[in-house]
Amino acid sequence: MNVVTVSDITKVYNTGMQKGGITAVDCVSLHIESGEIFGLLGPNGAGKTTLFKMLLGITGVTSGEAMLLGYPPSNPKSRERIGYLPENHRFPEHLTGLGLLQLTGNMYKLDKEIIEKRSAELLELVDMTKWASTKMKKYSKGMLQRVGLAQAMINDPEVLFLDEPTDGVDPIGRAEIKNVMQKIRDDGKTIILNSHLLSEVEMVADRVAILQNGKLAKIGTVDEMTNKKLQYEIQAEFRETLFDIPEEIGKLQSLSRGRMVVELVDESKINWVIDSLRRKKIDIRVVKPIKITLEQSFIETVSSGKEGVS
Amino acid sequence: MNGLFKDTLAELFDKKTVYLFFVITFLSILMTLFSGSFEMTINGVDQGLGIDELGIDVDTPLLKGIASLMSLLTFLAVMLSAGIIPNMFIKGRADYFLAKPLSRSSLLLKKFLSVWVVYGLLITLCGFSCYLVGALVHSVFNNLIFLLIGAVFVKLFIWLSISFFVGIFTGKTVSTIMFLFLTWMIQSGLSMLYSTQMVAGFGYEAFGKFLDYCYYLLPKMSEMSTLVDKVAFLSGSFNSYILYSTVGFAFAMLYFTLALFKRKNY
């Protein structure tokens, strides 16, 4: 089941300075399924936050269609079962951490008892219980981020929008937030994550989309993004320095004494390579697909300025 | 509503300036108490008579004093609350409020009602406590105090409607305060022109008409105060046009604020 469906969505900001306005998001189409962690990546100004804001009804849609949990973003019902941690948030500083959770719970029309129970649980979860009665103006960036994450979960949301959730958080806090995200996913909830820390996205996300200049440059599973195009590394004791691979199978990328890299036309052709090596009585130690990090994949996509879904 | 009400209350007490309300009220109470110990001295000889024994009617001056006190507190409340909307919808905070399952109209109206009720009750608390002290000291009580409290709520409603509109339109506290002053100045000027019959005497018929329209369109806050005095102290006829047109202006302002807020991107 899709929790988010976006079809040809476009956002143009009328600045009054530039004729025709500035296109922040340009004909983006994607869907996000229930229970997955979906990472939204892109360089600064790529349109990630604008896409978040359009889905949440914070900013209007210029053209195209968006649906969140079966409702258009203009309908407040679409936001009943969502939680949101904004980027560079500035929660009301006159409130305490507990006060923020209570205000948020009230705006979701939760019962007083539920708010109290959930607030205590969430403050414990984000390790902020002892600071619950302190005004937020005294909080550090990391503490604000933790309490922000707690307020986003007060209504036990079905879909959680997290915009840079680990921004300003120390490494221990980041690990804790990662654990919280995994726990939420294990509970069958959906997380839509916007983060610059690609190594973290790689660890937690199921699928990612890369936005560039407001357009969708690439979308796929983390495996699809990080698998180097059908390249395999074979570790063995190669006695022959020459090894010919027919064109219909693939091509040899590199060959050294203990390591060979081949690029195949499709995955099944690895069997041909293995069979050929075995016929030559070569002892194979390891066969593994060559992977790149999500960060490398991201840089490659952005550098090539690739447009359109691949 | 409950959440936004508590939020407004917390925001109010977070501002140190709120204690100015209590200081002014405290000083007013002291003045009221002091007025009770006023004694008549004739030819340098203390007559041993207090203001009440002299048979002076303290009821009306006391009410007038309270009316002035509440006008001052209303002015302070309007200035204090001018930053509420710009602060609520600054970058980073607007996202927090707008991503909640409330329609924009509902969110803004709830906030408006919260601010109106919280600040209105604060003025009432200060003004009424001062009146109660005066009433106890002089053993008088006039129900007209409730009319004055009602007038405070009406005036606050009108000022807040302007403040919310400019707050949404510009998103800046300074602009809101400046616009409030500007409205007050223009309205006072037009009032003065109107009352001295100068509108028709400009020689330029079109300009005179323009000023005339402006006078009728803008809220008539100073006349509202005079109107309340007239009603409270039975010192003149009641001109319902002033009240209805001014309250109508506030409702129109609130309508435009909602329309603007619904279309605004954050």
mmCIF file of C-alpha atoms in Angstrom, chain A residues 11 13 53 56-60 76 79-80 82 84 86-95 100 103-104 106-109 135 137 151, chain B residues 1-4 6-8 10-14 16 90-104 107 110 264-266:
data_model
loop_
_atom_site.group_PDB
_atom_site.id
_atom_site.type_symbol
_atom_site.label_atom_id
_atom_site.label_comp_id
_atom_site.label_asym_id
_atom_site.label_seq_id
_atom_site.Cartn_x
_atom_site.Cartn_y
_atom_site.Cartn_z
ATOM 1 C CA LYS A 11 6.388 24.005 -7.274
ATOM 2 C CA TYR A 13 7.929 30.239 -6.226
ATOM 3 C CA LYS A 53 6.469 20.994 2.642
ATOM 4 C CA LEU A 56 2.505 18.370 4.452
ATOM 5 C CA GLY A 57 0.415 21.260 3.137
ATOM 6 C CA ILE A 58 2.871 23.866 4.412
ATOM 7 C CA THR A 59 3.353 25.222 0.943
ATOM 8 C CA GLY A 60 0.963 24.976 -1.994
ATOM 9 C CA PRO A 76 -6.032 18.443 7.350
ATOM 10 C CA ARG A 79 -1.873 15.063 8.650
ATOM 11 C CA GLU A 80 -3.755 13.219 11.390
ATOM 12 C CA ILE A 82 1.828 11.764 10.495
ATOM 13 C CA TYR A 84 7.115 15.758 11.393
ATOM 14 C CA PRO A 86 11.292 20.074 10.515
ATOM 15 C CA GLU A 87 14.762 21.102 9.412
ATOM 16 C CA ASN A 88 16.250 24.032 11.361
ATOM 17 C CA HIS A 89 13.228 23.971 13.612
ATOM 18 C CA ARG A 90 12.618 26.730 16.080
ATOM 19 C CA PHE A 91 10.133 25.317 18.530
ATOM 20 C CA PRO A 92 8.449 27.866 20.828
ATOM 21 C CA GLU A 93 11.275 28.659 23.246
ATOM 22 C CA HIS A 94 8.992 29.709 26.068
ATOM 23 C CA LEU A 95 7.878 26.098 26.406
ATOM 24 C CA LEU A 100 6.130 21.109 23.646
ATOM 25 C CA LEU A 103 1.074 21.306 22.949
ATOM 26 C CA THR A 104 1.739 18.911 20.068
ATOM 27 C CA ASN A 106 -3.256 18.840 22.079
ATOM 28 C CA MET A 107 -3.032 19.880 18.452
ATOM 29 C CA TYR A 108 -3.491 16.222 17.487
ATOM 30 C CA LYS A 109 -6.575 16.234 19.772
ATOM 31 C CA LYS A 135 12.645 25.720 29.060
ATOM 32 C CA LYS A 137 15.677 28.216 25.240
ATOM 33 C CA GLN A 151 7.202 15.555 19.531
ATOM 34 C CA MET B 1 -7.792 25.246 21.763
ATOM 35 C CA ASN B 2 -6.637 24.131 25.188
ATOM 36 C CA GLY B 3 -3.078 23.673 23.913
ATOM 37 C CA LEU B 4 -2.876 27.027 22.160
ATOM 38 C CA LYS B 6 -1.760 27.284 27.473
ATOM 39 C CA ASP B 7 0.885 28.176 24.888
ATOM 40 C CA THR B 8 -0.305 31.806 24.814
ATOM 41 C CA ALA B 10 3.223 30.470 28.779
ATOM 42 C CA GLU B 11 4.387 32.940 26.121
ATOM 43 C CA LEU B 12 2.860 35.846 28.061
ATOM 44 C CA PHE B 13 4.592 34.965 31.327
ATOM 45 C CA ASP B 14 7.848 34.300 29.518
ATOM 46 C CA LYS B 16 9.325 40.061 31.467
ATOM 47 C CA ILE B 90 8.953 32.524 11.552
ATOM 48 C CA LYS B 91 11.001 30.141 9.430
ATOM 49 C CA GLY B 92 11.327 26.834 11.218
ATOM 50 C CA ARG B 93 8.443 27.434 13.622
ATOM 51 C CA ALA B 94 5.732 27.855 10.985
ATOM 52 C CA ASP B 95 6.470 24.318 9.747
ATOM 53 C CA TYR B 96 5.838 22.944 13.215
ATOM 54 C CA PHE B 97 2.403 24.566 13.512
ATOM 55 C CA LEU B 98 1.278 24.113 9.911
ATOM 56 C CA ALA B 99 2.055 20.385 9.766
ATOM 57 C CA LYS B 100 -0.598 19.670 12.379
ATOM 58 C CA PRO B 101 -4.049 18.328 11.460
ATOM 59 C CA LEU B 102 -5.723 21.711 11.762
ATOM 60 C CA SER B 103 -6.976 23.827 8.908
ATOM 61 C CA ARG B 104 -5.202 27.152 8.629
ATOM 62 C CA LEU B 107 -5.284 27.382 13.682
ATOM 63 C CA LYS B 110 -7.865 29.465 17.812
ATOM 64 C CA LYS B 264 0.506 32.039 2.002
ATOM 65 C CA ASN B 265 3.495 29.746 1.391
ATOM 66 C CA TYR B 266 5.890 29.055 4.246
#
